PDB file of C-alpha atoms in Angstrom:
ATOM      1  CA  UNK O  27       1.120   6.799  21.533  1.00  0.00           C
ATOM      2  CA  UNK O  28       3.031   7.321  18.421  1.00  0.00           C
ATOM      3  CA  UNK O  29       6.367   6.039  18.013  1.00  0.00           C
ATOM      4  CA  UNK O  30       9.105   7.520  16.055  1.00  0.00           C
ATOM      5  CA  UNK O  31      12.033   5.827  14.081  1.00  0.00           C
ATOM      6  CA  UNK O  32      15.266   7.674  14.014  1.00  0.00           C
ATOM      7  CA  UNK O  33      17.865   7.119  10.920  1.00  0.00           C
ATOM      8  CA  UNK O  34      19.687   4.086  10.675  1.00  0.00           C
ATOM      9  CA  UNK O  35      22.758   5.522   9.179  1.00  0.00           C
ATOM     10  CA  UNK O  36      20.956   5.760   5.085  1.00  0.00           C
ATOM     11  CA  UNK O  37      20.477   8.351   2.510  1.00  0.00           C
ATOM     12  CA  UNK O  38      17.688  10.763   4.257  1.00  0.00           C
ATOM     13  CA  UNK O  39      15.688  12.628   1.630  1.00  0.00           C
ATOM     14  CA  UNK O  40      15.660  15.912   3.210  1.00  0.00           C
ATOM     15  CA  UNK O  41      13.032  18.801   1.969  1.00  0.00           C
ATOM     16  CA  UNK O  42      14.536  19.680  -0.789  1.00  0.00           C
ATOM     17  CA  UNK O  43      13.403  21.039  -4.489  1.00  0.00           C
ATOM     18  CA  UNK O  44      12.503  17.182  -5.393  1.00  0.00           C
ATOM     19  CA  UNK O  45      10.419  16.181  -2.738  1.00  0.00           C
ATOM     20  CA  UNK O  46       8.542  19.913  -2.722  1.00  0.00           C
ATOM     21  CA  UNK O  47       8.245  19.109  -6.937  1.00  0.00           C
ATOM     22  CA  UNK O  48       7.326  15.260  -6.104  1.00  0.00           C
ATOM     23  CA  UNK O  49       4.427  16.401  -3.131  1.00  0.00           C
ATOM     24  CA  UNK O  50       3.334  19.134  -5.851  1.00  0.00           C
ATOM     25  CA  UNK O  51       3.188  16.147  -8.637  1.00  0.00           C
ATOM     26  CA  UNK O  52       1.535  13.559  -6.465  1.00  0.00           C
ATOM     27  CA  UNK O  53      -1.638  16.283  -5.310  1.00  0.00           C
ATOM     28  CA  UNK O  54      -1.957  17.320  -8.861  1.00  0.00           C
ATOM     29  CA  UNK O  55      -1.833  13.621 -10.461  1.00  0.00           C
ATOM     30  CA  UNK O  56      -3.673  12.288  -7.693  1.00  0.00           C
ATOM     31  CA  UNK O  57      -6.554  15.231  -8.106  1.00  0.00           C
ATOM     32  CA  UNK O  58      -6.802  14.612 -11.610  1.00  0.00           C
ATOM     33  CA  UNK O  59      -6.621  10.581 -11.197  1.00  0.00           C
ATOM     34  CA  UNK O  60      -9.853  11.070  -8.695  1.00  0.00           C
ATOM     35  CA  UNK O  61     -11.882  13.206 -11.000  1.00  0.00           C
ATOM     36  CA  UNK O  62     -10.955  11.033 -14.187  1.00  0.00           C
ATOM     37  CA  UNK O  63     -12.023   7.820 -11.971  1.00  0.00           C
ATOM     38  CA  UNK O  64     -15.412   8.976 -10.684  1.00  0.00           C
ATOM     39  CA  UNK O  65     -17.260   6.714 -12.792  1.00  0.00           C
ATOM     40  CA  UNK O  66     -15.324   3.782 -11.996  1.00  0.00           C
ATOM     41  CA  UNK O  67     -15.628   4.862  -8.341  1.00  0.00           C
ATOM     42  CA  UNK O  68     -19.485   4.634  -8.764  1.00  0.00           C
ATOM     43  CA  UNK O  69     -19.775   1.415 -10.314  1.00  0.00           C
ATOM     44  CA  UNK O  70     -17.116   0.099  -8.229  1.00  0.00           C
ATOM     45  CA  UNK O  71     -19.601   1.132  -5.008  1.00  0.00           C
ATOM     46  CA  UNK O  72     -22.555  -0.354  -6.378  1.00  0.00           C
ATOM     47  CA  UNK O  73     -21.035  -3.471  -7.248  1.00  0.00           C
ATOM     48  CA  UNK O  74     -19.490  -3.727  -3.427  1.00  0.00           C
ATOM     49  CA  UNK O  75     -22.776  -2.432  -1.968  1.00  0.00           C
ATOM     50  CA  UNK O  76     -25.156  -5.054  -4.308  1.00  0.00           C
ATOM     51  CA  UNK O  77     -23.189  -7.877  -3.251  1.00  0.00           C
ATOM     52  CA  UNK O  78     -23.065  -6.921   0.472  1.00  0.00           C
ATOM     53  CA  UNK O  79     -26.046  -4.450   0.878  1.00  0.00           C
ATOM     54  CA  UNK O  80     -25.143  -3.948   5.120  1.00  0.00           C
ATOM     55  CA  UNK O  81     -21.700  -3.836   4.433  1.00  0.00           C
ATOM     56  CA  UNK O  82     -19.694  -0.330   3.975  1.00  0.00           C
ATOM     57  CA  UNK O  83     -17.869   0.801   0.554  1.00  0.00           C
ATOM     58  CA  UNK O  84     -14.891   1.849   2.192  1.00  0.00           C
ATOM     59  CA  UNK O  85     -12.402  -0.247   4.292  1.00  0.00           C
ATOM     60  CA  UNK O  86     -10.265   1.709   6.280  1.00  0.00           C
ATOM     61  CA  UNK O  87      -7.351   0.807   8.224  1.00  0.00           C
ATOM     62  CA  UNK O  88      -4.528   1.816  10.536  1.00  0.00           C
ATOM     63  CA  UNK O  89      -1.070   1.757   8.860  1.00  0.00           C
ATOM     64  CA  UNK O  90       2.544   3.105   9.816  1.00  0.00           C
ATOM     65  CA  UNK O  91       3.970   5.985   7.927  1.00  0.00           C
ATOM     66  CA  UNK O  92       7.162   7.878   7.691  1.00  0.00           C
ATOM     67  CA  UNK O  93       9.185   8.102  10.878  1.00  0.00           C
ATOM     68  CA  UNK O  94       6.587   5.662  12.455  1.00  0.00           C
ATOM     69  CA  UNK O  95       3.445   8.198  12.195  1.00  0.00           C
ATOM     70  CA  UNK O  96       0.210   6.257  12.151  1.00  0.00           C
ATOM     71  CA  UNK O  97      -2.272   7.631   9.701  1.00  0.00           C
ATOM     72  CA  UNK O  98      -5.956   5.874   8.500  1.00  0.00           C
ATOM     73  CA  UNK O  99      -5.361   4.275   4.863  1.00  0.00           C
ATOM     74  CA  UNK O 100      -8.673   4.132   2.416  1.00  0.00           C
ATOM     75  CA  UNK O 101      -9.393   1.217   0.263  1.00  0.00           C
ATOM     76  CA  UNK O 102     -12.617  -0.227  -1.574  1.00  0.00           C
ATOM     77  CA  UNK O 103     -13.849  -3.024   0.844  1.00  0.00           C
ATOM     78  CA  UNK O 104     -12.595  -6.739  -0.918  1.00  0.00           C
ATOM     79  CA  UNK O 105     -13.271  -8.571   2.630  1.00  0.00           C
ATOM     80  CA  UNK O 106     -16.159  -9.881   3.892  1.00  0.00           C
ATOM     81  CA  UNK O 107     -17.461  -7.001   7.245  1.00  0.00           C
ATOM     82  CA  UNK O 108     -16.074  -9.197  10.227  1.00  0.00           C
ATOM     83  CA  UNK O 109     -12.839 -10.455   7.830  1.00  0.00           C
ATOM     84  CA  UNK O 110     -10.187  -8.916  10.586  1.00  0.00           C
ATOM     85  CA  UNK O 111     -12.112 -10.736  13.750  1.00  0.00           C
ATOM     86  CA  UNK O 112     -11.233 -14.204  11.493  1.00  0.00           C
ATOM     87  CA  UNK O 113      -7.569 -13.011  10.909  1.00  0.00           C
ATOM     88  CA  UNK O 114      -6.274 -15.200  14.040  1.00  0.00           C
ATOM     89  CA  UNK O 115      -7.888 -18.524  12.019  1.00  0.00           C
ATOM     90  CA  UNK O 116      -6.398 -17.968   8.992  1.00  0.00           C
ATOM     91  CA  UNK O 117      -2.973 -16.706  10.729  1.00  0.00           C
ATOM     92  CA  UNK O 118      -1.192 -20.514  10.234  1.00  0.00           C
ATOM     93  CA  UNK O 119      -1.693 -20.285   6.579  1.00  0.00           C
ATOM     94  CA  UNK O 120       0.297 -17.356   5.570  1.00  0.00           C
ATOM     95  CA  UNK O 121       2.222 -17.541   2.476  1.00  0.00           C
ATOM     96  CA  UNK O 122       4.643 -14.866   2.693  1.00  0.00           C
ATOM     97  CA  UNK O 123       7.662 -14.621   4.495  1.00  0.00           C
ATOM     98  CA  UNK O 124       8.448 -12.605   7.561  1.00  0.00           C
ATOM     99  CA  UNK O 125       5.900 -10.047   9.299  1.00  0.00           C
ATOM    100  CA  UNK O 126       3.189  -9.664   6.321  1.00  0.00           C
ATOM    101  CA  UNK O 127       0.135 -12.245   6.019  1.00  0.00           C
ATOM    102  CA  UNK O 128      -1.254 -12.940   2.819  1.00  0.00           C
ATOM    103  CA  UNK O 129      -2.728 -16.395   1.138  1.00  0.00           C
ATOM    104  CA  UNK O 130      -4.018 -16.986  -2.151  1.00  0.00           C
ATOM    105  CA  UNK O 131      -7.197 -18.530  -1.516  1.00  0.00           C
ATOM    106  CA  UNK O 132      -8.251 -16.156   1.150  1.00  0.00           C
ATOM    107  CA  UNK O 133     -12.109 -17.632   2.282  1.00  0.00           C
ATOM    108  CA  UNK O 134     -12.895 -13.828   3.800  1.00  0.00           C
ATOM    109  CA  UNK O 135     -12.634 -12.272   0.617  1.00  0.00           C
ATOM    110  CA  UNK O 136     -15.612 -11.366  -1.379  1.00  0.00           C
ATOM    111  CA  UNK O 137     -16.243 -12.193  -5.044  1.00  0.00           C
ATOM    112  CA  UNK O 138     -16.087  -9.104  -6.103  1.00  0.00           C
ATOM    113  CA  UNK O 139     -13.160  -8.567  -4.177  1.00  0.00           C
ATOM    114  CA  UNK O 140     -10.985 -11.074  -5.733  1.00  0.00           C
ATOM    115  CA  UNK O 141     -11.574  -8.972  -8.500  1.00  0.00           C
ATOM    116  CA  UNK O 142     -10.887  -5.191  -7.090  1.00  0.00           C
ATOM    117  CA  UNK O 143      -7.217  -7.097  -5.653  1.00  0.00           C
ATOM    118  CA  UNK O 144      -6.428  -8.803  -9.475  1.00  0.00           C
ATOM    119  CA  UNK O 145      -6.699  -5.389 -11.122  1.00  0.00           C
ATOM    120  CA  UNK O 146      -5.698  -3.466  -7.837  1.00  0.00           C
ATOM    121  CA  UNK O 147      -8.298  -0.776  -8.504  1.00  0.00           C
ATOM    122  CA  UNK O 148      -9.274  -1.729  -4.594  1.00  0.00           C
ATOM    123  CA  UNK O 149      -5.909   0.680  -3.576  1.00  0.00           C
ATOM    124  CA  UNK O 150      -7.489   3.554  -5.531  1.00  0.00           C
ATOM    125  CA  UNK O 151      -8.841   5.481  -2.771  1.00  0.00           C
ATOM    126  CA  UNK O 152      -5.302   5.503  -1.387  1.00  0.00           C
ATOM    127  CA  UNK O 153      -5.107   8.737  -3.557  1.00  0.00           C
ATOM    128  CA  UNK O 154      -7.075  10.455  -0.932  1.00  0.00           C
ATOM    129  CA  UNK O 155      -4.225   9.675   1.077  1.00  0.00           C
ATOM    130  CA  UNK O 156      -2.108  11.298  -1.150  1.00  0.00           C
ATOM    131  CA  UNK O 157      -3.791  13.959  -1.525  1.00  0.00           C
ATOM    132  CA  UNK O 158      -4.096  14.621   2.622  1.00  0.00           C
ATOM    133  CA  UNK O 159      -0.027  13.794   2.985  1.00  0.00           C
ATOM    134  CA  UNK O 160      -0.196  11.026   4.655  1.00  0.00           C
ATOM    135  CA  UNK O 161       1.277   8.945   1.328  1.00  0.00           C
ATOM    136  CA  UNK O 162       2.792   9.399  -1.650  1.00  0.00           C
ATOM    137  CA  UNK O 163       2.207   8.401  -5.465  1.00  0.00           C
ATOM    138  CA  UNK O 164       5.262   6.375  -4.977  1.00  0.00           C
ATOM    139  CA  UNK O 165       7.195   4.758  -1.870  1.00  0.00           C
ATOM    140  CA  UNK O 166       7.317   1.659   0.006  1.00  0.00           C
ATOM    141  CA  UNK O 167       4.294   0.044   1.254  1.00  0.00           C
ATOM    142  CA  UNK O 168       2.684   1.422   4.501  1.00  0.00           C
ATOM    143  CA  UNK O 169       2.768  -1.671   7.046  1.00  0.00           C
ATOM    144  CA  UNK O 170       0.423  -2.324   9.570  1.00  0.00           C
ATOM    145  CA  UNK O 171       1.338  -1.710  13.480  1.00  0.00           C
ATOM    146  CA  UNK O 172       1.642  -5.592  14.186  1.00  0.00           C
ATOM    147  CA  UNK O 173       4.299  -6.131  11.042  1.00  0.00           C
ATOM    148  CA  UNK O 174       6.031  -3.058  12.627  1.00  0.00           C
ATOM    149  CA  UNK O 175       6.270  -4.652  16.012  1.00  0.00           C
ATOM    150  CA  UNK O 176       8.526  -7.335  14.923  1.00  0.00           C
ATOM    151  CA  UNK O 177      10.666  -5.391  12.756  1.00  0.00           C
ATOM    152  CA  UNK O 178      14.526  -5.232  13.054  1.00  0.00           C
ATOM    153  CA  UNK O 179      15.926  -1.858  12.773  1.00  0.00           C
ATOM    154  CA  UNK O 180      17.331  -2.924   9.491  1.00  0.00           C
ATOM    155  CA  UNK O 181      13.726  -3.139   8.577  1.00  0.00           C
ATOM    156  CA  UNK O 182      12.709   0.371  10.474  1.00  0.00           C
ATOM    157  CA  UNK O 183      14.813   1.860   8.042  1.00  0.00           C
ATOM    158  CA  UNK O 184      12.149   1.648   5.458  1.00  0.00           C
ATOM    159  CA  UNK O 185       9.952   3.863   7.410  1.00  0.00           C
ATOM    160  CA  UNK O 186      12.386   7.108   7.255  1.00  0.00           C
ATOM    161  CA  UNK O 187      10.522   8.377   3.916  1.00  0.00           C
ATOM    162  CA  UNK O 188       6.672   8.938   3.314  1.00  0.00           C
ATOM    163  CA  UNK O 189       4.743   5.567   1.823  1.00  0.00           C
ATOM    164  CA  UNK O 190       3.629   5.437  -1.124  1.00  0.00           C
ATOM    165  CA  UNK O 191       0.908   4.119  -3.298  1.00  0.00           C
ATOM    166  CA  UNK O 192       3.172   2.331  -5.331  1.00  0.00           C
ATOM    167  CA  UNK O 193       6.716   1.877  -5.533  1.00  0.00           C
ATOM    168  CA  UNK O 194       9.649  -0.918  -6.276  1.00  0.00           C
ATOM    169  CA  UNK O 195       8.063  -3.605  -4.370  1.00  0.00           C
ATOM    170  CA  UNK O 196       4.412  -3.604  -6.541  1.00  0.00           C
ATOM    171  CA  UNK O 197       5.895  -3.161  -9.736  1.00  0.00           C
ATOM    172  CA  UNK O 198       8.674  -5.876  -8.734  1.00  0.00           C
ATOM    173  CA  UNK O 199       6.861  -9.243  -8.372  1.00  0.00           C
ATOM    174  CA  UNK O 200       4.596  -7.810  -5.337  1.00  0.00           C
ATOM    175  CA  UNK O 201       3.212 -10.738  -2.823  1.00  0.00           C
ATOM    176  CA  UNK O 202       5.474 -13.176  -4.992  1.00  0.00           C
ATOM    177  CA  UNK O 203       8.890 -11.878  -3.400  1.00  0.00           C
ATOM    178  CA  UNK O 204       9.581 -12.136   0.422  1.00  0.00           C
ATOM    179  CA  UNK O 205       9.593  -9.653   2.959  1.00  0.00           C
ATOM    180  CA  UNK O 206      13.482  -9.604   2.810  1.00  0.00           C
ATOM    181  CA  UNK O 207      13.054  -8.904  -0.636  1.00  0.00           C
ATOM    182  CA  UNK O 208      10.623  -6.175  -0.390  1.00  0.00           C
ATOM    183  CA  UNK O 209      12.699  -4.891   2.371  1.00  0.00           C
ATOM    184  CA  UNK O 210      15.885  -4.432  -0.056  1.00  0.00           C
ATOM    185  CA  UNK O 211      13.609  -3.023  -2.984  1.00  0.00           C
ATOM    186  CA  UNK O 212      12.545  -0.081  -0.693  1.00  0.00           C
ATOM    187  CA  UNK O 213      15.917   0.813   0.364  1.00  0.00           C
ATOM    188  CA  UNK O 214      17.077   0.675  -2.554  1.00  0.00           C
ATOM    189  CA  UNK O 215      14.584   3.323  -3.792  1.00  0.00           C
ATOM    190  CA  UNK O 216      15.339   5.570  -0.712  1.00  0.00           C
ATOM    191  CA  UNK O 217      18.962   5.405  -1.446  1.00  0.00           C
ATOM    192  CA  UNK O 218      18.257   6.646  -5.596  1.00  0.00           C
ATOM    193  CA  UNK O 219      15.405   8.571  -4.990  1.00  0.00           C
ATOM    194  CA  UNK O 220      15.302  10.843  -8.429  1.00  0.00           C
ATOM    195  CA  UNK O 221      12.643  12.068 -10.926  1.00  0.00           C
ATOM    196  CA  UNK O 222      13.975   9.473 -13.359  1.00  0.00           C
ATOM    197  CA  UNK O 223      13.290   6.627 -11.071  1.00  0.00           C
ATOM    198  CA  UNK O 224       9.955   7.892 -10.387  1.00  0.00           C
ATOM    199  CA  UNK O 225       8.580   7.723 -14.073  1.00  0.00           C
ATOM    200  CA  UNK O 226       9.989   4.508 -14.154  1.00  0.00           C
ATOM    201  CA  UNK O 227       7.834   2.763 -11.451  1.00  0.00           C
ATOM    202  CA  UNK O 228       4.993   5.411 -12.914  1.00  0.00           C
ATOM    203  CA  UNK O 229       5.304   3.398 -16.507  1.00  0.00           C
ATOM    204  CA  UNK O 230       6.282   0.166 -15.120  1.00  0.00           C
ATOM    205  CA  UNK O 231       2.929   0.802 -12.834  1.00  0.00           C
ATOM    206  CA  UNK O 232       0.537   1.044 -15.585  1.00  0.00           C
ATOM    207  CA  UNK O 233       2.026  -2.281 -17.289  1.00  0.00           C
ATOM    208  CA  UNK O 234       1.325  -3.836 -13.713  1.00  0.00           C
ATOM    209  CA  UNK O 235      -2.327  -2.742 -14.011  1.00  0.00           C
ATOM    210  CA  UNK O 236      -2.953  -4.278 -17.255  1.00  0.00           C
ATOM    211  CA  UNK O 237      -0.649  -7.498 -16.789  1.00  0.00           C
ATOM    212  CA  UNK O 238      -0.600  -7.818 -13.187  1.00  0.00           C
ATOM    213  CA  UNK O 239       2.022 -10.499 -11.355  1.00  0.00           C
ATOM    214  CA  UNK O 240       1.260 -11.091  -7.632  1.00  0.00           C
ATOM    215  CA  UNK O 241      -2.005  -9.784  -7.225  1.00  0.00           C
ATOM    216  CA  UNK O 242      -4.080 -11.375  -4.531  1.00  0.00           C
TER     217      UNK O 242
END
């Protein structure tokens, strides 16, 4: 059963003339973005497939949208195929604060996965996403159902607008700032959500691609 956050008391974005213009922006960019990647999108699937032949392209996952919504996310596979039966091994070694779990040195990722995370070009496929509604080009990270479990409902208020592919957070330091951090980034967006804002994470998006800071 789906659950459903209510507002905590912040700035809603309600459907108005930005969020129609931003959903009309994010299918056209995204469009575009997936028939300008194709290419990459084929190497990318041979690579994945050559050095794992039994192993899928695609990863897919649940994650926790706006108002609590599940939806499926897309990504290129960077994990070995039984990397979320080890999870409860690797658990202990976490390197980020609060409910997300991420270390450096991660033994189930592949080689050419270390590679698809560096770059980010793994979350590419998320522009499916975008282009189904589930996400948007830009908003706070989609969590998974167990990080949502132990959030406050300081922390649910991040969930009241739809996630995006990237946002404050990735452009911000990413997995080098802690979940309190993260947490403040995203409600900071939702509170100054404006076109302006927008093409700055955009620009400050493409610098991230090319210089990346907290990768992993």
């Amino acid at each position: 059963m789906e659950e459903r956050y209510e507002s905590q008391g912040i700035y809603l974005v309600n459907e108005s003339f930005y969020v129609k213009v931003k959903r009309f922006l994010g299918i056209f960019l995204a469009t575009v973005g997936l028939l300008i990647l194709l290419p990459l999108f084929g190497i990318v699937a041979l690579l994945i497939k050559v050095s794992e032949p039994k192993g899928s392209i695609f990863f897919k996952q649940i994650r926790v949208g706006k108002a609590g919504k599940t939806f499926e996310i897309y990504k290129f596979r960077t994990m070995k195929m039984d990397a979320e039966k080890e999870l409860q091994k690797y658990l202990e070694l976490n390197e980020v604060s609060g409910p997300m779990f991420k270390i450096k040195k991660d033994p189930r990722i592949t080689r050419i996965g270390k590679i698809l995370r560096k770059t980010s070009i793994d979350e590419l496929p998320q522009l499916l996403n975008v282009l189904k509604g589930d996400m948007a080009l830009i908003g706070p990270r989609p969590p998974l159902p167990r990080e949502v479990e132990v959030y406050t409902a300081y922390d649910k208020q991040r969930l009241q607008i739809t996630p995006g592919c990237t946002g404050m957070w990735q452009v911000s330091g990413r997995n080098t700032l802690s979940f309190h951090e993260m947490v403040e980034l995203d409600l900071f967006y939702i509170r100054n959500v404006s076109p302006s804002l927008d093409a700055k994470i955009l620009c400050r998006t493409v610098l991230v691609l090319f210089h990346p800071k907290g990768a992993y």
